[in-house]
Coordinates of N, CA, C and O in Angstrom, one line a residue:
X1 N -57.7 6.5 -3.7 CA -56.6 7.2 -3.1 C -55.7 6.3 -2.4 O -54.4 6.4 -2.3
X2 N -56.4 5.4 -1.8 CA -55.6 4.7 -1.3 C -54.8 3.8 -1.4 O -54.0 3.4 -0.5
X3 N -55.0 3.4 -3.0 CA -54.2 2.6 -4.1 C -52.9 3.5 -4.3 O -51.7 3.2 -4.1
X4 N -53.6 4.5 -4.6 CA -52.0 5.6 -5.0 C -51.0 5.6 -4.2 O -49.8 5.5 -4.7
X5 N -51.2 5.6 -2.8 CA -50.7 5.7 -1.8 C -49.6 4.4 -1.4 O -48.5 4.7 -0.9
X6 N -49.9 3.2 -1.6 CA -49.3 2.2 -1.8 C -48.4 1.8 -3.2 O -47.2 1.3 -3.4
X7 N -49.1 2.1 -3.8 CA -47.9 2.3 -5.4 C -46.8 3.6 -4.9 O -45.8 3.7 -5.7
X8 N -46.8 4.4 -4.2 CA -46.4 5.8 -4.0 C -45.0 5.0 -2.8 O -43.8 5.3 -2.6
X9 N -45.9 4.0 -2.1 CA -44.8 4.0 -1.2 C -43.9 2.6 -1.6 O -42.8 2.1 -1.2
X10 N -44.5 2.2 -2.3 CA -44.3 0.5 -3.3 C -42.4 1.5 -4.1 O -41.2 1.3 -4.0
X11 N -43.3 2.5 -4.6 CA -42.1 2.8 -5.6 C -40.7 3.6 -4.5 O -39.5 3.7 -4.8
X12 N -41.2 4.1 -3.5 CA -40.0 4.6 -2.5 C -39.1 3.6 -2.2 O -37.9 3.8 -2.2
X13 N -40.1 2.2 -1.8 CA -39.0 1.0 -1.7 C -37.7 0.3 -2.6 O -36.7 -0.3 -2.4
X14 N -38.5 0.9 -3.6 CA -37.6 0.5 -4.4 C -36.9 1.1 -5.6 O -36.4 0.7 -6.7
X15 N -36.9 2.3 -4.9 CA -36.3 3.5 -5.1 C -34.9 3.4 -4.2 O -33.8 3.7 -4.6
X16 N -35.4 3.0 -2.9 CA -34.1 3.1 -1.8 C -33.4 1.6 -2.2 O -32.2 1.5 -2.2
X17 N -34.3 0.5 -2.5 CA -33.1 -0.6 -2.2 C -31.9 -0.2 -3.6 O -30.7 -0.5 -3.7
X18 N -32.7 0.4 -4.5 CA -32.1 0.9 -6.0 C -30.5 1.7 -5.8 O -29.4 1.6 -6.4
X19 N -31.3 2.9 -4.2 CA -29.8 3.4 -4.3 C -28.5 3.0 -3.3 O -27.3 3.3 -3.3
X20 N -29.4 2.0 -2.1 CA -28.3 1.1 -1.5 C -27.2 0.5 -1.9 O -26.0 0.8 -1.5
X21 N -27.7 -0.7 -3.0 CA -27.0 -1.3 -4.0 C -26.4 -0.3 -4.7 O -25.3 -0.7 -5.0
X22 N -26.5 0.7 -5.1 CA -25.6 1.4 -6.1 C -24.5 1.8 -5.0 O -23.4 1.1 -4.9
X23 N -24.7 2.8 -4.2 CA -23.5 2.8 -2.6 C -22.9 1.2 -2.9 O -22.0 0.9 -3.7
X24 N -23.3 0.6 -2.4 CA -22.8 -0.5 -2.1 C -21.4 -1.2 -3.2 O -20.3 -1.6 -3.0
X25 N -22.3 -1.2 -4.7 CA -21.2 -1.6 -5.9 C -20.3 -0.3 -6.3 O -19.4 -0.3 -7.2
X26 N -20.9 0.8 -5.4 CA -19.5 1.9 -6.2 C -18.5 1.7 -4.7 O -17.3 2.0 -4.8
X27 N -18.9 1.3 -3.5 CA -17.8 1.4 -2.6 C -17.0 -0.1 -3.2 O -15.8 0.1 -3.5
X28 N -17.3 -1.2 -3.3 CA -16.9 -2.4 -3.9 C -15.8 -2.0 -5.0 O -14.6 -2.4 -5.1
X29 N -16.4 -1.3 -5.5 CA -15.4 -1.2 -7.1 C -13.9 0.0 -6.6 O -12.8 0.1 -7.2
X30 N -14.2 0.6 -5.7 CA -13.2 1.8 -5.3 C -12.5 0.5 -4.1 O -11.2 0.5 -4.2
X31 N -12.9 -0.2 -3.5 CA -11.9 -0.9 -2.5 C -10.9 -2.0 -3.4 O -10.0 -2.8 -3.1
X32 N -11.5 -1.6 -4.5 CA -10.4 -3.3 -5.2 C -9.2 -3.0 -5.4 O -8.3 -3.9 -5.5
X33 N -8.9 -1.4 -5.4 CA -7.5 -1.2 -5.6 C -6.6 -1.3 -5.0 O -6.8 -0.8 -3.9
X34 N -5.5 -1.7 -5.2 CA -4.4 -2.8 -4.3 C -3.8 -1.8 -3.2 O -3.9 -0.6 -3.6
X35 N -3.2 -1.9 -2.2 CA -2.6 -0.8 -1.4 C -1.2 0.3 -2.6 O -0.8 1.5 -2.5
X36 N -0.9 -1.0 -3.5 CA -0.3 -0.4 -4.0 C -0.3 0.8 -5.2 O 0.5 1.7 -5.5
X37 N -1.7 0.4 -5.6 CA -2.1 1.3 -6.7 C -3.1 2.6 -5.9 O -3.4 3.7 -6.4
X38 N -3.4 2.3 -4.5 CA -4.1 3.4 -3.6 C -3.2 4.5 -3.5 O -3.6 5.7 -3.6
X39 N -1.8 4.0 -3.2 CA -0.8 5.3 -2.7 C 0.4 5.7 -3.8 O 1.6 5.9 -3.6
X40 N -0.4 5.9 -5.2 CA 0.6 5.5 -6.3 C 0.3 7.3 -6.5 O -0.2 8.2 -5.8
X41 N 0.9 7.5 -7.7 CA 1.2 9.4 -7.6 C 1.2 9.4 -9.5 O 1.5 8.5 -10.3
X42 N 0.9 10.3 -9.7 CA 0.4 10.5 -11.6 C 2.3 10.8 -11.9 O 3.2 11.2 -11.2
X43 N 2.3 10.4 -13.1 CA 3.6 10.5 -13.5 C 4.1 12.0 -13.8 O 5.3 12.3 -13.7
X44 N 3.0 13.0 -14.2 CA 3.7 14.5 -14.6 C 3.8 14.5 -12.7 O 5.0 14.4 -12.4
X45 N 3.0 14.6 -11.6 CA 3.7 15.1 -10.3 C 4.6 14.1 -10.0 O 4.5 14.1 -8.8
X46 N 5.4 13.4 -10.3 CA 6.1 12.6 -9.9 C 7.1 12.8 -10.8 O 8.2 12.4 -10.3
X47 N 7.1 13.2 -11.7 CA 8.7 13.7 -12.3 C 8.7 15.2 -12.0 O 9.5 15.9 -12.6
X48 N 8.0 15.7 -11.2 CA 8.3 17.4 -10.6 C 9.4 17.1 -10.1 O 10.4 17.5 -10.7
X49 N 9.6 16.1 -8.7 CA 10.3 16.0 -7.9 C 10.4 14.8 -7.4 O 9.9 14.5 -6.3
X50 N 11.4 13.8 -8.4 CA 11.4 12.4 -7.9 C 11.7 11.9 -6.8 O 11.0 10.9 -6.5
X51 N 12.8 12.4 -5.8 CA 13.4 12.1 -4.6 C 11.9 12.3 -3.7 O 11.3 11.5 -3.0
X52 N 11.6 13.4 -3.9 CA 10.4 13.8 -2.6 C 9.4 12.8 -2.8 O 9.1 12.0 -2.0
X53 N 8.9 12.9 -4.2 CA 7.9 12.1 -4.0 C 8.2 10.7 -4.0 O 7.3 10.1 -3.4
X54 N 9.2 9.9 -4.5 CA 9.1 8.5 -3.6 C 8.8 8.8 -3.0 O 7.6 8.9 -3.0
X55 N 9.7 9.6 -1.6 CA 9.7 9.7 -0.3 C 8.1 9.2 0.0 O 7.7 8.2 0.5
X56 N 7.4 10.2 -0.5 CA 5.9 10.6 -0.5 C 5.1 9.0 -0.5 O 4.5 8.5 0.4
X57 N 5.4 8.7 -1.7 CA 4.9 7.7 -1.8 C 4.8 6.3 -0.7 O 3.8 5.6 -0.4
X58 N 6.6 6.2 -0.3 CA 6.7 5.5 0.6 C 6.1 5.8 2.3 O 5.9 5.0 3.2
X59 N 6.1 6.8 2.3 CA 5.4 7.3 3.3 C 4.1 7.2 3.6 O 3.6 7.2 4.7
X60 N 3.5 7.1 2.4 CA 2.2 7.2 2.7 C 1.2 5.3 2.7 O 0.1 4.9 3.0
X61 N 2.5 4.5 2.2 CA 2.4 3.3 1.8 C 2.6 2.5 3.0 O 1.8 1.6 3.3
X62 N 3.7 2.8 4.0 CA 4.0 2.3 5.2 C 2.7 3.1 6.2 O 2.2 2.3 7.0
X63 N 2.2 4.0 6.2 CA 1.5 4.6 6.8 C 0.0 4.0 7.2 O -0.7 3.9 8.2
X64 N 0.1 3.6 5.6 CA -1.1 2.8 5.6 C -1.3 1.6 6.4 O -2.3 1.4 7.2
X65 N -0.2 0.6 6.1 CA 0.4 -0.6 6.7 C -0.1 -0.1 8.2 O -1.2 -0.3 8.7
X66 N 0.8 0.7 8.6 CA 0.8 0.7 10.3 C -0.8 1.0 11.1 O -1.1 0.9 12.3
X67 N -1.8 1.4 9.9 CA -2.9 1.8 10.7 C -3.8 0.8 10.1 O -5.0 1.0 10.4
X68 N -3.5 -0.4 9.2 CA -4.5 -1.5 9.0 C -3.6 -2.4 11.0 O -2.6 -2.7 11.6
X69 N -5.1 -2.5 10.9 CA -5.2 -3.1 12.7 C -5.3 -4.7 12.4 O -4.8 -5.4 13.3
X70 N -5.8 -5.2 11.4 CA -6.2 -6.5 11.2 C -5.2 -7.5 10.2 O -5.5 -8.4 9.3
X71 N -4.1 -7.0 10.8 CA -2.6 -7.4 9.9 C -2.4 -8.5 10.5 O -2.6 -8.7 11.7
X72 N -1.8 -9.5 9.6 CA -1.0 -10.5 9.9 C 0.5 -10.5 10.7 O 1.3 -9.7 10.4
X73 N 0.9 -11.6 11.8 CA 2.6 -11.0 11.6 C 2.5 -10.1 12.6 O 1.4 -9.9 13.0
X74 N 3.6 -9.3 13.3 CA 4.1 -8.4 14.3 C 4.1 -7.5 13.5 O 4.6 -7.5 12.3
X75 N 3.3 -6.2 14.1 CA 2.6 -4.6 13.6 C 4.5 -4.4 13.2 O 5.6 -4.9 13.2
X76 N 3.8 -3.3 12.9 CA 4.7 -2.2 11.8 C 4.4 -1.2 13.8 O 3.6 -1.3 14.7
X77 N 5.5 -0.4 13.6 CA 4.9 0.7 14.6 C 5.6 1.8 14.3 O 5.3 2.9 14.8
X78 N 6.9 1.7 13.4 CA 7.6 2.9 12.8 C 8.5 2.6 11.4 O 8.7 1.6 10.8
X79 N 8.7 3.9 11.1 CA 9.8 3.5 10.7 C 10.5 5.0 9.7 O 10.0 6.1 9.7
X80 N 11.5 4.6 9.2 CA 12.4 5.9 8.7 C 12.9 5.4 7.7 O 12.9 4.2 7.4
X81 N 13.3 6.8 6.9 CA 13.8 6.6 5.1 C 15.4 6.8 5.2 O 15.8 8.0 5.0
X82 N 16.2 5.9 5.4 CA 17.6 6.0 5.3 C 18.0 6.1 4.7 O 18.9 6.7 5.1
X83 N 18.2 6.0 2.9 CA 18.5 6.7 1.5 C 17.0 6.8 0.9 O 15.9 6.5 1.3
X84 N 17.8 7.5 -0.5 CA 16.7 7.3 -1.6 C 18.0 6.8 -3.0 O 19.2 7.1 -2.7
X85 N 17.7 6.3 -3.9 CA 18.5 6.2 -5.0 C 17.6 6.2 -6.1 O 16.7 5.4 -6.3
X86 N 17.9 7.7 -7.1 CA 16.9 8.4 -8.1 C 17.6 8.0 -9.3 O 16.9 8.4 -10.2
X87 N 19.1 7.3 -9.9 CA 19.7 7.3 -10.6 C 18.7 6.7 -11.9 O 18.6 7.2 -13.0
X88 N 18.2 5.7 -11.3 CA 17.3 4.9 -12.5 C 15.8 5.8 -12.3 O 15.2 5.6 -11.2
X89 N 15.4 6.6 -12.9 CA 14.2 6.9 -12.9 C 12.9 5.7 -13.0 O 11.9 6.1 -12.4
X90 N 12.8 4.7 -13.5 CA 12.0 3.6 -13.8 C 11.9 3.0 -12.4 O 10.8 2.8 -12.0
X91 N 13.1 2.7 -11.5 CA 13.2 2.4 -10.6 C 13.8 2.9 -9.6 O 15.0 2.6 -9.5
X92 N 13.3 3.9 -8.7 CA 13.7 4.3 -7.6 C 14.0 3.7 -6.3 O 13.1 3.4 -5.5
X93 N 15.0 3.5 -6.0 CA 15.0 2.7 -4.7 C 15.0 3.3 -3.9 O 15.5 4.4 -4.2
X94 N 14.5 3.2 -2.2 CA 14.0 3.8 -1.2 C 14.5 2.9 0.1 O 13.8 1.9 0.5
X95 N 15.4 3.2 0.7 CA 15.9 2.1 1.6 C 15.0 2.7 3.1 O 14.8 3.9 3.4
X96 N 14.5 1.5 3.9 CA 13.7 2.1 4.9 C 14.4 1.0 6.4 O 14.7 -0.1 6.4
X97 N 14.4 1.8 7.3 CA 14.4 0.7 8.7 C 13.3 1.1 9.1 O 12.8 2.2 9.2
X98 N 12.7 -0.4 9.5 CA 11.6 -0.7 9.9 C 11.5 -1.2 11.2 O 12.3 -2.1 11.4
X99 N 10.6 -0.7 12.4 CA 10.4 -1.7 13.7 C 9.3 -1.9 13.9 O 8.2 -1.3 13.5
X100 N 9.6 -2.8 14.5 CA 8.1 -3.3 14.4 C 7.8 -4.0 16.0 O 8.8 -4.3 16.7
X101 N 6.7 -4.1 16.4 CA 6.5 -4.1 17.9 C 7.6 -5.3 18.8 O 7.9 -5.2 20.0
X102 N 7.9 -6.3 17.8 CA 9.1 -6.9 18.7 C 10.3 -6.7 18.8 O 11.3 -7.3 19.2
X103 N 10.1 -5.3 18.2 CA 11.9 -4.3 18.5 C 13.1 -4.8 18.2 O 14.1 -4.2 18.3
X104 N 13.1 -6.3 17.6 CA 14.4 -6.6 17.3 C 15.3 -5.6 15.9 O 14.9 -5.3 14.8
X105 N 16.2 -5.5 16.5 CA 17.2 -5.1 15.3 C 17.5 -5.8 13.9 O 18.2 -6.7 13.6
X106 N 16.4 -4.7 12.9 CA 16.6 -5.3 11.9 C 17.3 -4.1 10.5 O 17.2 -3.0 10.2
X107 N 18.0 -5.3 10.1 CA 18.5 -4.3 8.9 C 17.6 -3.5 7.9 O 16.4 -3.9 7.7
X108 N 18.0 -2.5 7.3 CA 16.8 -1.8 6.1 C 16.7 -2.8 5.0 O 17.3 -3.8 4.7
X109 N 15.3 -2.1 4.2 CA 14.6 -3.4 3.5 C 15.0 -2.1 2.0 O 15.2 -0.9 2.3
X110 N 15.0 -2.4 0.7 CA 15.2 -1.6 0.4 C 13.8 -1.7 -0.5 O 13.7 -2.9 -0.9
X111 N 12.8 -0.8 -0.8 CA 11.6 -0.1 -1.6 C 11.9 -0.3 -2.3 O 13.1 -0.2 -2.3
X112 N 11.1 -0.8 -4.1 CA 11.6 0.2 -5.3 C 10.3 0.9 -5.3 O 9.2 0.5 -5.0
X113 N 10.5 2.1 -5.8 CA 9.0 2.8 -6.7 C 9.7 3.3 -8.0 O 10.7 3.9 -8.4
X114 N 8.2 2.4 -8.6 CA 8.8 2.0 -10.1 C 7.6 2.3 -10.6 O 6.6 2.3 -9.9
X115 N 7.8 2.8 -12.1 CA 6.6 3.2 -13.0 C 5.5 2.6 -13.5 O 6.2 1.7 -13.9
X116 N 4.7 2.4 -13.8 CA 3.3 1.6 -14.0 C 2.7 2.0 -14.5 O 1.7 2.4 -13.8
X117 N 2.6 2.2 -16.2 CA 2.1 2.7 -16.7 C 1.6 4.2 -16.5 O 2.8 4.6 -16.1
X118 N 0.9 5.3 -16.4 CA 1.0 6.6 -15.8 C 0.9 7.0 -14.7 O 0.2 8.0 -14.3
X119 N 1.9 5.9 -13.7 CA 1.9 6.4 -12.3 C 3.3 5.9 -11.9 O 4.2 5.4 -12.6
X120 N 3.5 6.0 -10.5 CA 4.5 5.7 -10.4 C 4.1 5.2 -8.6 O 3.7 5.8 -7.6
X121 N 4.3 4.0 -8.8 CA 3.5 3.6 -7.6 C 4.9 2.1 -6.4 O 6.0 1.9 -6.9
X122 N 4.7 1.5 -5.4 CA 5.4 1.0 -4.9 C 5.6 -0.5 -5.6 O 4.6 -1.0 -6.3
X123 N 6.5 -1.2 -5.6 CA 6.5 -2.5 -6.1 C 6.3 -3.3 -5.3 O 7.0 -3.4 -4.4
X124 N 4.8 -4.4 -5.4 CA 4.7 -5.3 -3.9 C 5.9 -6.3 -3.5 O 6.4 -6.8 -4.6
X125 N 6.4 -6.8 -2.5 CA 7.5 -7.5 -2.6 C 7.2 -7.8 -0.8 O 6.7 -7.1 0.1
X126 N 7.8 -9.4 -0.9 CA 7.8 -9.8 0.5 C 9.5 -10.3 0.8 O 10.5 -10.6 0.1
X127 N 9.3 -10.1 2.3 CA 10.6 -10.4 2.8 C 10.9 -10.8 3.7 O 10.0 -11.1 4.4
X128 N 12.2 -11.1 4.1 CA 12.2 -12.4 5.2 C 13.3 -11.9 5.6 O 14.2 -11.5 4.8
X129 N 13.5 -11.6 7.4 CA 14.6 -11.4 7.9 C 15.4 -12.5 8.6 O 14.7 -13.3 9.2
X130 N 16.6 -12.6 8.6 CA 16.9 -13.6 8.8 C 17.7 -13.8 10.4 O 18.9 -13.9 10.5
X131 N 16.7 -13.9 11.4 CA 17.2 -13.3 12.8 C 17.6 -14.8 13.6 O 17.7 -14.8 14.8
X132 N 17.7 -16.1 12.8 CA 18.0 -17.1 13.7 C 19.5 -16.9 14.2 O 20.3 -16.3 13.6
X133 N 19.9 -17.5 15.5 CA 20.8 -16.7 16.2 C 22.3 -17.4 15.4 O 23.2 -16.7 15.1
X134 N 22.3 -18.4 15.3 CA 23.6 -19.3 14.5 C 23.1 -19.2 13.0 O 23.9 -19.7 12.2
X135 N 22.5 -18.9 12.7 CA 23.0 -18.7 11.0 C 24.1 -18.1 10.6 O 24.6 -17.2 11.4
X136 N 24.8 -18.3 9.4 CA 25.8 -17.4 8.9 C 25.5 -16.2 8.3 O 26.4 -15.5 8.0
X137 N 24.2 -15.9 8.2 CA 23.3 -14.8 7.7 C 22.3 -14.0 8.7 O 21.4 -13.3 8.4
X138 N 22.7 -14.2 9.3 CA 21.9 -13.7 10.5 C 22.0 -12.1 10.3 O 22.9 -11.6 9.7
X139 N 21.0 -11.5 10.7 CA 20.9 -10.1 10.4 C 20.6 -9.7 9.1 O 20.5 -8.5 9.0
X140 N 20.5 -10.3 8.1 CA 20.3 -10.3 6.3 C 18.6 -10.1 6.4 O 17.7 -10.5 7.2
X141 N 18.4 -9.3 5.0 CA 16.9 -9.5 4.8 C 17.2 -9.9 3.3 O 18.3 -9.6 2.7
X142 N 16.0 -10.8 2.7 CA 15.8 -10.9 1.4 C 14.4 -10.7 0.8 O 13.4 -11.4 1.1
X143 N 14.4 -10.1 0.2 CA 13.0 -9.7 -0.7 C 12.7 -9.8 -2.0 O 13.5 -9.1 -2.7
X144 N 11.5 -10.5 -2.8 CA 11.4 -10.3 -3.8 C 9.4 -10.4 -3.9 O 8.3 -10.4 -3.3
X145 N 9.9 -10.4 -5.5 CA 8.2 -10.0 -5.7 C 7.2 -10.7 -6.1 O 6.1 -10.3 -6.5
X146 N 7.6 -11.9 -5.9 CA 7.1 -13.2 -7.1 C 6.0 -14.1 -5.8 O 5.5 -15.2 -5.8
X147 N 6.0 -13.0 -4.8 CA 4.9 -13.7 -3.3 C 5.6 -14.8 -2.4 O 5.0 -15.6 -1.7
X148 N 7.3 -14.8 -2.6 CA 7.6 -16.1 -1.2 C 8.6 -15.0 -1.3 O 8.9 -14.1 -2.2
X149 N 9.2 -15.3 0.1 CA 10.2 -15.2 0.6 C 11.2 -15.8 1.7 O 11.0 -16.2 2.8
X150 N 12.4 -15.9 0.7 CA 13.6 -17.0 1.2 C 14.4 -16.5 2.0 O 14.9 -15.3 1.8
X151 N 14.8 -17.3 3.2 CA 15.7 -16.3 3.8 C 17.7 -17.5 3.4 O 18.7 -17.1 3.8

């Protein structure tokens, strides 16, 4: 009996480390998706109503931003949707002013949400504002998508 009992608790162990690891590679496999493909929207609800849902989209993309705590760079702490432009469906542009905790006055950055195969999700893109005080550009942002950004 007392053999049983040990095979009985032999197989619980490894029964649990069995379903740890499985938690563990299904949270793994759900975190890999990029912020951008997390806050992305299926293409039939997103041609319901293109204007809202950028909106939606962008909204819920910056939102994210502002409540990752372990961000590089000066926080995000607001911000607002100053246009939308729906003319190109493939590419929606979404113009946003953003502040961010060192309050300087910066011009809007402009969004696209663009289509991606059957979603319609944000385009990642970095940007550089251009706040040195003698530049001839001063106050300019530039953004693109290729991971640098020139000011």
């Amino acid at each position: 009996m007392l053999i049983r009992s040990d095979k009985f608790a032999t197989l619980l162990v490894v029964i649990l480390l069995i379903t740890i690891t499985s938690i563990g590679v299904a949270s793994a496999q759900s975190s890999n998706k990029s912020l951008e493909e997390m806050t992305s929207m299926s293409l039939q609800d997103f041609e319901k109503a293109p204007i809202e849902s950028a909106k939606v989209i962008i909204n819920d993309y910056l939102t994210e931003i502002m409540q990752q705590k372990d961000s590089d760079g000066v926080a995000l702490i607001n911000y607002s949707i100053v246009n939308t432009d729906a003319s190109d469906l493939n590419d929606i542009q979404v113009s946003v002013k953003l502040t961010y905790a060192s309050r300087l006055d910066l011009p809007p950055v402009e969004y696209h949400v663009v289509r991606k195969g059957e979603s319609y999700q944000v385009k990642k893109q970095f940007c550089a504002f251009d706040m040195i005080p003698d530049s001839p550009t001063r106050g300019t942002v530039r953004c693109n998508s290729n991971g640098t950004a020139s000011v």
